[in-house]
PDB file of C-alpha atoms in Angstrom:
ATOM      1  CA  MET B 998       8.329 -11.101 -18.059  1.00  0.00           C
ATOM      2  CA  LEU B 999       6.743  -7.529 -17.349  1.00  0.00           C
ATOM      3  CA  SER B1000       4.398  -6.659 -14.744  1.00  0.00           C
ATOM      4  CA  PHE B1001       2.648  -3.549 -13.489  1.00  0.00           C
ATOM      5  CA  ALA B1002       2.891  -3.560  -9.760  1.00  0.00           C
ATOM      6  CA  ASN B1003       0.061  -1.459  -7.985  1.00  0.00           C
ATOM      7  CA  ALA B1004      -0.071   0.589  -5.089  1.00  0.00           C
ATOM      8  CA  LYS B1005      -2.655   0.361  -2.307  1.00  0.00           C
ATOM      9  CA  ILE B1006      -4.700   2.887   0.018  1.00  0.00           C
ATOM     10  CA  ASN B1007      -5.663   2.026   3.589  1.00  0.00           C
ATOM     11  CA  LEU B1008      -9.178   2.931   4.486  1.00  0.00           C
ATOM     12  CA  GLY B1009      -9.146   3.546   8.038  1.00  0.00           C
ATOM     13  CA  LEU B1010      -6.412   2.185  10.410  1.00  0.00           C
ATOM     14  CA  HIS B1011      -6.756   1.231  13.960  1.00  0.00           C
ATOM     15  CA  ILE B1012      -3.708   0.443  16.484  1.00  0.00           C
ATOM     16  CA  VAL B1013      -5.491  -2.306  18.625  1.00  0.00           C
ATOM     17  CA  GLY B1014      -2.450  -3.357  20.784  1.00  0.00           C
ATOM     18  CA  LYS B1015       1.019  -3.964  21.277  1.00  0.00           C
ATOM     19  CA  ARG B1016       2.522  -7.519  20.631  1.00  0.00           C
ATOM     20  CA  PRO B1017       5.361  -9.033  23.053  1.00  0.00           C
ATOM     21  CA  ASP B1018       7.385  -9.165  19.933  1.00  0.00           C
ATOM     22  CA  GLY B1019       7.381  -5.311  19.639  1.00  0.00           C
ATOM     23  CA  TYR B1020       4.921  -5.435  16.632  1.00  0.00           C
ATOM     24  CA  HIS B1021       1.534  -3.814  16.830  1.00  0.00           C
ATOM     25  CA  ASP B1022      -1.774  -5.634  16.053  1.00  0.00           C
ATOM     26  CA  LEU B1023      -4.002  -3.479  13.964  1.00  0.00           C
ATOM     27  CA  GLU B1024      -7.287  -3.777  11.720  1.00  0.00           C
ATOM     28  CA  THR B1025      -7.311  -1.810   8.318  1.00  0.00           C
ATOM     29  CA  ILE B1026      -8.593  -2.111   4.946  1.00  0.00           C
ATOM     30  CA  PHE B1027      -6.411  -2.518   2.078  1.00  0.00           C
ATOM     31  CA  TYR B1028      -7.643  -1.002  -1.185  1.00  0.00           C
ATOM     32  CA  PRO B1029      -5.939  -1.505  -4.285  1.00  0.00           C
ATOM     33  CA  VAL B1030      -5.470   1.507  -6.884  1.00  0.00           C
ATOM     34  CA  LYS B1031      -3.683   1.556 -10.423  1.00  0.00           C
ATOM     35  CA  LEU B1032      -0.654   3.658  -9.490  1.00  0.00           C
ATOM     36  CA  TYR B1033       2.067   1.593 -10.579  1.00  0.00           C
ATOM     37  CA  ASP B1034       5.896   0.490 -10.816  1.00  0.00           C
ATOM     38  CA  VAL B1035       7.199  -1.545 -13.677  1.00  0.00           C
ATOM     39  CA  VAL B1036       8.552  -4.477 -12.831  1.00  0.00           C
ATOM     40  CA  GLU B1037      10.519  -7.062 -15.577  1.00  0.00           C
ATOM     41  CA  ILE B1038      12.602 -10.368 -14.808  1.00  0.00           C
ATOM     42  CA  ILE B1039      14.697 -11.732 -17.395  1.00  0.00           C
ATOM     43  CA  PRO B1040      16.103 -15.100 -17.039  1.00  0.00           C
ATOM     44  CA  LEU B1041      20.257 -15.544 -17.260  1.00  0.00           C
ATOM     45  CA  GLU B1042      22.114 -17.927 -18.685  1.00  0.00           C
ATOM     46  CA  SER B1043      25.138 -17.479 -16.292  1.00  0.00           C
ATOM     47  CA  GLY B1044      26.186 -15.402 -13.281  1.00  0.00           C
ATOM     48  CA  PRO B1045      24.471 -13.885 -10.515  1.00  0.00           C
ATOM     49  CA  THR B1046      20.846 -12.336 -10.070  1.00  0.00           C
ATOM     50  CA  VAL B1047      21.153  -8.718 -10.652  1.00  0.00           C
ATOM     51  CA  PHE B1048      19.056  -5.815  -9.939  1.00  0.00           C
ATOM     52  CA  TYR B1049      18.769  -2.478 -11.212  1.00  0.00           C
ATOM     53  CA  SER B1050      16.257   0.533 -11.190  1.00  0.00           C
ATOM     54  CA  GLU B1051      15.554   4.002 -12.512  1.00  0.00           C
ATOM     55  CA  GLY B1052      13.105   6.517 -11.775  1.00  0.00           C
ATOM     56  CA  ILE B1053      12.437   7.612  -8.089  1.00  0.00           C
ATOM     57  CA  VAL B1054      15.730   6.789  -6.173  1.00  0.00           C
ATOM     58  CA  ILE B1055      15.350   3.923  -3.744  1.00  0.00           C
ATOM     59  CA  PRO B1056      17.426   5.190  -0.738  1.00  0.00           C
ATOM     60  CA  GLY B1057      19.792   2.875   1.586  1.00  0.00           C
ATOM     61  CA  GLU B1058      22.075   0.056   0.745  1.00  0.00           C
ATOM     62  CA  GLY B1059      21.829  -3.723   0.850  1.00  0.00           C
ATOM     63  CA  MET B1060      19.469  -6.121  -0.904  1.00  0.00           C
ATOM     64  CA  ASN B1061      16.292  -4.673  -2.170  1.00  0.00           C
ATOM     65  CA  LEU B1062      12.973  -6.337  -1.516  1.00  0.00           C
ATOM     66  CA  CYS B1063      12.535  -7.439  -4.945  1.00  0.00           C
ATOM     67  CA  GLU B1064      16.100  -9.419  -4.685  1.00  0.00           C
ATOM     68  CA  ARG B1065      14.864 -10.911  -1.218  1.00  0.00           C
ATOM     69  CA  ALA B1066      11.701 -12.186  -2.851  1.00  0.00           C
ATOM     70  CA  TYR B1067      14.157 -13.965  -5.417  1.00  0.00           C
ATOM     71  CA  GLN B1068      16.258 -15.457  -2.850  1.00  0.00           C
ATOM     72  CA  LEU B1069      13.243 -16.760  -0.765  1.00  0.00           C
ATOM     73  CA  ILE B1070      11.847 -18.610  -3.907  1.00  0.00           C
ATOM     74  CA  LYS B1071      15.599 -19.745  -4.807  1.00  0.00           C
ATOM     75  CA  GLN B1072      16.032 -21.501  -1.516  1.00  0.00           C
ATOM     76  CA  ASP B1073      13.213 -23.909  -2.312  1.00  0.00           C
ATOM     77  CA  PHE B1074      13.280 -24.132  -6.193  1.00  0.00           C
ATOM     78  CA  ASP B1075      15.975 -24.492  -8.634  1.00  0.00           C
ATOM     79  CA  ILE B1076      15.784 -21.707 -10.724  1.00  0.00           C
ATOM     80  CA  PRO B1077      18.247 -19.755 -12.760  1.00  0.00           C
ATOM     81  CA  SER B1078      19.466 -16.234 -12.074  1.00  0.00           C
ATOM     82  CA  ILE B1079      17.639 -13.437 -13.436  1.00  0.00           C
ATOM     83  CA  ALA B1080      17.946  -9.759 -13.873  1.00  0.00           C
ATOM     84  CA  ILE B1081      15.206  -7.699 -12.113  1.00  0.00           C
ATOM     85  CA  HIS B1082      14.533  -4.165 -13.682  1.00  0.00           C
ATOM     86  CA  LEU B1083      12.487  -1.816 -11.831  1.00  0.00           C
ATOM     87  CA  ILE B1084      10.865   1.476 -12.938  1.00  0.00           C
ATOM     88  CA  LYS B1085       9.867   3.070  -9.657  1.00  0.00           C
ATOM     89  CA  LYS B1086       6.946   5.539  -9.662  1.00  0.00           C
ATOM     90  CA  ILE B1087       4.998   4.769  -6.471  1.00  0.00           C
ATOM     91  CA  PRO B1088       6.173   7.479  -3.900  1.00  0.00           C
ATOM     92  CA  ILE B1089       8.506   5.878  -1.233  1.00  0.00           C
ATOM     93  CA  GLY B1090       7.787   6.187   2.199  1.00  0.00           C
ATOM     94  CA  ALA B1091       4.309   7.398   1.689  1.00  0.00           C
ATOM     95  CA  GLY B1092       1.990   4.733   2.942  1.00  0.00           C
ATOM     96  CA  MET B1093       1.172   3.203  -0.529  1.00  0.00           C
ATOM     97  CA  GLY B1094       2.914  -0.147  -0.259  1.00  0.00           C
ATOM     98  CA  GLY B1095       5.176   0.403  -3.418  1.00  0.00           C
ATOM     99  CA  GLY B1096       8.186  -2.045  -2.276  1.00  0.00           C
ATOM    100  CA  SER B1097       5.894  -4.526  -1.023  1.00  0.00           C
ATOM    101  CA  ALA B1098       4.163  -4.545  -4.311  1.00  0.00           C
ATOM    102  CA  ASP B1099       7.101  -4.911  -6.233  1.00  0.00           C
ATOM    103  CA  ALA B1100       8.447  -7.707  -4.132  1.00  0.00           C
ATOM    104  CA  ALA B1101       5.027  -9.456  -4.594  1.00  0.00           C
ATOM    105  CA  TYR B1102       4.841  -9.299  -8.142  1.00  0.00           C
ATOM    106  CA  VAL B1103       8.392 -10.839  -8.462  1.00  0.00           C
ATOM    107  CA  LEU B1104       7.219 -13.996  -6.417  1.00  0.00           C
ATOM    108  CA  LYS B1105       4.114 -13.946  -8.796  1.00  0.00           C
ATOM    109  CA  MET B1106       6.066 -13.622 -11.840  1.00  0.00           C
ATOM    110  CA  LEU B1107       8.799 -16.407 -10.680  1.00  0.00           C
ATOM    111  CA  ASN B1108       6.003 -18.737 -10.281  1.00  0.00           C
ATOM    112  CA  ASP B1109       4.320 -18.006 -13.474  1.00  0.00           C
ATOM    113  CA  SER B1110       7.778 -17.958 -15.293  1.00  0.00           C
ATOM    114  CA  PHE B1111       9.190 -21.090 -14.019  1.00  0.00           C
ATOM    115  CA  GLN B1112       5.762 -23.181 -13.569  1.00  0.00           C
ATOM    116  CA  LEU B1113       6.393 -23.463  -9.896  1.00  0.00           C
ATOM    117  CA  GLU B1114       2.331 -23.966  -9.467  1.00  0.00           C
ATOM    118  CA  LEU B1115       2.400 -22.488  -5.627  1.00  0.00           C
ATOM    119  CA  SER B1116      -0.817 -21.597  -4.558  1.00  0.00           C
ATOM    120  CA  VAL B1117      -2.275 -17.948  -3.851  1.00  0.00           C
ATOM    121  CA  GLN B1118      -1.870 -19.099   0.136  1.00  0.00           C
ATOM    122  CA  GLN B1119       1.687 -20.350  -0.540  1.00  0.00           C
ATOM    123  CA  LEU B1120       2.841 -17.033  -2.258  1.00  0.00           C
ATOM    124  CA  GLN B1121       1.284 -15.263   0.698  1.00  0.00           C
ATOM    125  CA  THR B1122       3.258 -17.319   2.883  1.00  0.00           C
ATOM    126  CA  TYR B1123       6.457 -16.217   1.086  1.00  0.00           C
ATOM    127  CA  ALA B1124       5.210 -12.672   1.053  1.00  0.00           C
ATOM    128  CA  LYS B1125       4.677 -12.578   5.037  1.00  0.00           C
ATOM    129  CA  GLN B1126       8.533 -13.050   5.322  1.00  0.00           C
ATOM    130  CA  LEU B1127       9.061  -9.933   3.030  1.00  0.00           C
ATOM    131  CA  GLY B1128       6.763  -7.337   5.068  1.00  0.00           C
ATOM    132  CA  ALA B1129       3.351  -6.717   6.524  1.00  0.00           C
ATOM    133  CA  ASP B1130       1.591  -5.137   3.302  1.00  0.00           C
ATOM    134  CA  CYS B1131       3.168  -7.611   1.135  1.00  0.00           C
ATOM    135  CA  PRO B1132       0.803 -10.586   1.124  1.00  0.00           C
ATOM    136  CA  PHE B1133      -2.076  -8.272   0.151  1.00  0.00           C
ATOM    137  CA  PHE B1134      -0.797  -7.806  -3.150  1.00  0.00           C
ATOM    138  CA  ILE B1135      -0.615 -11.485  -4.091  1.00  0.00           C
ATOM    139  CA  ASP B1136      -4.284 -11.566  -4.557  1.00  0.00           C
ATOM    140  CA  ASN B1137      -4.659  -7.816  -4.748  1.00  0.00           C
ATOM    141  CA  LYS B1138      -8.399  -7.484  -3.936  1.00  0.00           C
ATOM    142  CA  PRO B1139      -9.780  -5.323  -1.155  1.00  0.00           C
ATOM    143  CA  VAL B1140      -9.480  -7.095   2.307  1.00  0.00           C
ATOM    144  CA  TYR B1141      -9.969  -6.426   6.119  1.00  0.00           C
ATOM    145  CA  ALA B1142      -6.837  -6.792   7.637  1.00  0.00           C
ATOM    146  CA  THR B1143      -5.717  -7.766  11.288  1.00  0.00           C
ATOM    147  CA  GLY B1144      -2.944  -9.059  13.202  1.00  0.00           C
ATOM    148  CA  ILE B1145       0.258  -7.028  11.707  1.00  0.00           C
ATOM    149  CA  GLY B1146      -1.464  -6.551   8.697  1.00  0.00           C
ATOM    150  CA  THR B1147      -1.095  -9.986   7.412  1.00  0.00           C
ATOM    151  CA  ASP B1148      -4.195 -11.822   8.407  1.00  0.00           C
ATOM    152  CA  PHE B1149      -6.866 -11.175   5.810  1.00  0.00           C
ATOM    153  CA  SER B1150     -10.957 -11.490   5.480  1.00  0.00           C
ATOM    154  CA  PRO B1151     -12.524 -11.072   1.994  1.00  0.00           C
ATOM    155  CA  LEU B1152     -14.630  -7.550   1.683  1.00  0.00           C
ATOM    156  CA  GLU B1153     -16.991  -6.704  -0.882  1.00  0.00           C
ATOM    157  CA  LEU B1154     -16.062  -3.085  -1.558  1.00  0.00           C
ATOM    158  CA  ASN B1155     -16.427  -1.303  -5.080  1.00  0.00           C
ATOM    159  CA  LEU B1156     -15.274   2.429  -5.361  1.00  0.00           C
ATOM    160  CA  SER B1157     -15.415   2.274  -8.920  1.00  0.00           C
ATOM    161  CA  ALA B1158     -17.983   5.045  -9.136  1.00  0.00           C
ATOM    162  CA  TYR B1159     -15.614   7.276  -7.553  1.00  0.00           C
ATOM    163  CA  TYR B1160     -12.628   9.347  -8.492  1.00  0.00           C
ATOM    164  CA  ILE B1161      -9.372   8.858  -6.303  1.00  0.00           C
ATOM    165  CA  VAL B1162      -6.867  11.544  -6.141  1.00  0.00           C
ATOM    166  CA  VAL B1163      -3.527  10.732  -4.430  1.00  0.00           C
ATOM    167  CA  ILE B1164      -1.255  13.711  -3.394  1.00  0.00           C
ATOM    168  CA  ASN B1165       2.323  13.190  -2.267  1.00  0.00           C
ATOM    169  CA  PRO B1166       3.654  15.680  -0.059  1.00  0.00           C
ATOM    170  CA  ASN B1167       7.174  14.346  -0.479  1.00  0.00           C
ATOM    171  CA  ILE B1168       7.896  14.003   3.258  1.00  0.00           C
ATOM    172  CA  HIS B1169       9.392  10.587   3.965  1.00  0.00           C
ATOM    173  CA  ILE B1170       7.958   9.172   7.212  1.00  0.00           C
ATOM    174  CA  SER B1171       9.589   5.610   8.283  1.00  0.00           C
ATOM    175  CA  THR B1172       7.343   3.138   9.896  1.00  0.00           C
ATOM    176  CA  ALA B1173       9.110   2.909  12.875  1.00  0.00           C
ATOM    177  CA  GLU B1174       8.789   6.584  13.615  1.00  0.00           C
ATOM    178  CA  ALA B1175       5.074   6.432  13.088  1.00  0.00           C
ATOM    179  CA  TYR B1176       4.568   3.821  15.329  1.00  0.00           C
ATOM    180  CA  ARG B1177       6.345   5.569  18.244  1.00  0.00           C
ATOM    181  CA  GLY B1178       3.733   8.298  18.103  1.00  0.00           C
ATOM    182  CA  VAL B1179       0.803   5.967  18.385  1.00  0.00           C
ATOM    183  CA  GLU B1180      -0.913   4.551  21.448  1.00  0.00           C
ATOM    184  CA  ALA B1181      -2.946   1.361  21.122  1.00  0.00           C
ATOM    185  CA  LYS B1182      -6.380   1.353  21.879  1.00  0.00           C
ATOM    186  CA  GLN B1183      -9.758  -0.391  20.987  1.00  0.00           C
ATOM    187  CA  PRO B1184     -11.830   1.395  18.295  1.00  0.00           C
ATOM    188  CA  GLU B1185     -15.216   2.660  18.967  1.00  0.00           C
ATOM    189  CA  PHE B1186     -16.529   1.299  15.735  1.00  0.00           C
ATOM    190  CA  ASP B1187     -15.487  -1.937  13.611  1.00  0.00           C
ATOM    191  CA  LEU B1188     -14.345  -0.836  10.226  1.00  0.00           C
ATOM    192  CA  ARG B1189     -16.377  -3.343   8.240  1.00  0.00           C
ATOM    193  CA  SER B1190     -19.454  -1.599   9.922  1.00  0.00           C
ATOM    194  CA  ILE B1191     -18.231   1.771   8.930  1.00  0.00           C
ATOM    195  CA  ILE B1192     -17.641   0.966   5.201  1.00  0.00           C
ATOM    196  CA  LYS B1193     -21.254  -0.116   4.910  1.00  0.00           C
ATOM    197  CA  LEU B1194     -22.382   3.596   5.936  1.00  0.00           C
ATOM    198  CA  PRO B1195     -22.700   6.106   2.752  1.00  0.00           C
ATOM    199  CA  ILE B1196     -19.493   7.106   1.963  1.00  0.00           C
ATOM    200  CA  GLN B1197     -20.442  10.906   2.760  1.00  0.00           C
ATOM    201  CA  GLU B1198     -20.464   9.636   6.357  1.00  0.00           C
ATOM    202  CA  TRP B1199     -17.129   7.767   6.610  1.00  0.00           C
ATOM    203  CA  LYS B1200     -15.382  11.143   7.230  1.00  0.00           C
ATOM    204  CA  TYR B1201     -17.233  11.165  10.886  1.00  0.00           C
ATOM    205  CA  TYR B1202     -16.182   7.614  11.653  1.00  0.00           C
ATOM    206  CA  LEU B1203     -13.398   6.178   9.483  1.00  0.00           C
ATOM    207  CA  ASN B1204     -10.352   7.195  11.206  1.00  0.00           C
ATOM    208  CA  ASN B1205      -6.419   6.735  10.675  1.00  0.00           C
ATOM    209  CA  ASP B1206      -4.776   6.405  14.084  1.00  0.00           C
ATOM    210  CA  PHE B1207      -1.485   7.442  12.872  1.00  0.00           C
ATOM    211  CA  GLU B1208      -2.907  11.211  11.892  1.00  0.00           C
ATOM    212  CA  LEU B1209      -2.995  12.559  15.067  1.00  0.00           C
ATOM    213  CA  SER B1210       0.652  12.384  15.949  1.00  0.00           C
ATOM    214  CA  ILE B1211       1.928  12.643  12.200  1.00  0.00           C
ATOM    215  CA  PHE B1212      -0.138  15.850  11.651  1.00  0.00           C
ATOM    216  CA  GLU B1213       1.323  17.314  15.030  1.00  0.00           C
ATOM    217  CA  GLN B1214       4.729  16.860  13.371  1.00  0.00           C
ATOM    218  CA  PHE B1215       4.137  17.686   9.997  1.00  0.00           C
ATOM    219  CA  PRO B1216       1.315  20.290   9.837  1.00  0.00           C
ATOM    220  CA  LYS B1217       1.714  20.500   6.128  1.00  0.00           C
ATOM    221  CA  ILE B1218       0.021  16.924   5.860  1.00  0.00           C
ATOM    222  CA  LYS B1219      -3.265  18.136   7.898  1.00  0.00           C
ATOM    223  CA  GLU B1220      -3.342  21.052   5.606  1.00  0.00           C
ATOM    224  CA  LEU B1221      -3.408  18.857   2.470  1.00  0.00           C
ATOM    225  CA  LYS B1222      -6.171  16.741   3.935  1.00  0.00           C
ATOM    226  CA  ASP B1223      -8.146  19.855   4.828  1.00  0.00           C
ATOM    227  CA  ALA B1224      -7.711  21.181   1.293  1.00  0.00           C
ATOM    228  CA  LEU B1225      -8.743  18.196  -0.265  1.00  0.00           C
ATOM    229  CA  TYR B1226     -12.275  18.497   1.539  1.00  0.00           C
ATOM    230  CA  SER B1227     -12.098  22.042   0.859  1.00  0.00           C
ATOM    231  CA  PHE B1228     -12.246  20.868  -3.147  1.00  0.00           C
ATOM    232  CA  GLY B1229     -14.930  18.834  -2.828  1.00  0.00           C
ATOM    233  CA  ALA B1230     -13.739  15.428  -1.557  1.00  0.00           C
ATOM    234  CA  VAL B1231     -16.594  13.177   0.222  1.00  0.00           C
ATOM    235  CA  TYR B1232     -14.042  11.239   2.133  1.00  0.00           C
ATOM    236  CA  ALA B1233      -9.831  12.192   2.657  1.00  0.00           C
ATOM    237  CA  SER B1234      -7.351  10.337   4.717  1.00  0.00           C
ATOM    238  CA  MET B1235      -3.593   9.910   5.091  1.00  0.00           C
ATOM    239  CA  SER B1236      -2.814   6.318   3.813  1.00  0.00           C
ATOM    240  CA  GLY B1237      -1.165   3.924   6.164  1.00  0.00           C
ATOM    241  CA  SER B1238       1.921   5.747   8.100  1.00  0.00           C
ATOM    242  CA  GLY B1239       1.853   8.490   5.774  1.00  0.00           C
ATOM    243  CA  SER B1240       2.596  10.635   4.138  1.00  0.00           C
ATOM    244  CA  SER B1241       0.588  10.646   1.036  1.00  0.00           C
ATOM    245  CA  VAL B1242      -2.698  11.618   1.680  1.00  0.00           C
ATOM    246  CA  TYR B1243      -6.025  10.544  -0.759  1.00  0.00           C
ATOM    247  CA  GLY B1244      -9.120  12.282  -1.308  1.00  0.00           C
ATOM    248  CA  ILE B1245     -12.511  10.252  -2.749  1.00  0.00           C
ATOM    249  CA  PHE B1246     -14.649  12.308  -5.172  1.00  0.00           C
ATOM    250  CA  GLU B1247     -17.981  12.053  -6.517  1.00  0.00           C
ATOM    251  CA  ASN B1248     -16.974  13.788  -9.824  1.00  0.00           C
ATOM    252  CA  PRO B1249     -13.781  14.132 -11.888  1.00  0.00           C
ATOM    253  CA  VAL B1250     -11.606  17.030 -10.565  1.00  0.00           C
ATOM    254  CA  ALA B1251      -8.556  18.773 -11.392  1.00  0.00           C
ATOM    255  CA  LEU B1252      -6.457  19.985  -8.562  1.00  0.00           C
ATOM    256  CA  ASP B1253      -3.779  21.882 -10.008  1.00  0.00           C
ATOM    257  CA  ASP B1254      -4.018  24.546  -7.333  1.00  0.00           C
ATOM    258  CA  LEU B1255      -2.529  21.880  -5.043  1.00  0.00           C
ATOM    259  CA  LYS B1256       0.466  21.385  -6.677  1.00  0.00           C
ATOM    260  CA  VAL B1257       1.736  23.440  -3.866  1.00  0.00           C
ATOM    261  CA  PHE B1258       1.668  20.398  -1.784  1.00  0.00           C
ATOM    262  CA  GLY B1259       3.423  17.952  -3.696  1.00  0.00           C
ATOM    263  CA  ASP B1260       3.222  15.357  -6.707  1.00  0.00           C
ATOM    264  CA  ILE B1261      -0.466  14.677  -7.457  1.00  0.00           C
ATOM    265  CA  TYR B1262      -1.835  11.246  -9.192  1.00  0.00           C
ATOM    266  CA  TYR B1263      -4.831  10.238 -10.647  1.00  0.00           C
ATOM    267  CA  PRO B1264      -4.975   6.568 -10.204  1.00  0.00           C
ATOM    268  CA  ILE B1265      -7.638   4.255 -11.366  1.00  0.00           C
ATOM    269  CA  ASP B1266      -9.773   2.174  -9.145  1.00  0.00           C
ATOM    270  CA  LEU B1267      -8.727  -1.527  -9.358  1.00  0.00           C
ATOM    271  CA  SER B1268     -12.016  -3.149  -8.066  1.00  0.00           C
TER     272      SER B1268
END
C-alpha cells in the first residue's frame, strides 16, 4: 500500500503556559498543504519489520517514527511484519510535521491493510503516543489545536483561493531549542477570531511566538519573511518552531530570486 503523507503549516502559534511535566500549553491552527513524503508498506511472510528510506537523509539513530507506529499497533493486534519504504521530501526540522505525518499515515495504512476497523479517535489515541503533531494527520483537516497541540476543535477555513509558497532555509532548529527561547504568556487576541478577519489584516494580529527568539538567533529567517512580503505576500510566517517560512499570495508568483534563501516549494492547498 502506498500513501502520500502531506505536510502542514501553522497559522499563528501562541505559547500560553508551562505544564508541571515540562511541556508547554499552546494554541495554534494546523492547516494541511500538499507537500508530501511517499510512504509504502509491504507485508512480509517472515522475518522482522524493516525500514529503509531515500531522499532527504534522516539524522540520528534508533527506531524511526514509522517503525514506532508499527510497534504500537503490533502490541494490540496480531499483524505480520512489514517493510516500510519512505521517500523523504518534506524538509526535516522545518516546522512542517513531516515525521509526524509519516507515522500517522503508517497507522492509517495498517488499519486499512489489515482491516483493524479502528476509528479516527482510536487512531488519534495511538498517534498521541508518537508526537504532538501526529494526531492532526489522522483526520488531516484544519483544526484549532490546544493543550500540547493534541486537543482539536474543528475549524472552517479554506485557503484554496490563494497560493501558498514555502521556503526552507536549510537551517535545522530542534523543538527543544525553540522552546528554550520563548516565554509563556496569554495572547491578546484569540486565533479563531483573528482568522475571521480579512486575510490582508492577518499580518497585524496573527503571530508565531517562536519568531522573536528564532529571528534573533537566525537573522536569515527574518530576512526571508520580509522578502516574502516584499514580493507581495498578503501574509507570511514561520511555520511551527521553524525554520521554514511560508507566504500566502493572492496570485501565482515566481520566486526564483529567493533561491538565495533556500529551497522553494509550491504546495497545493488541501482544504
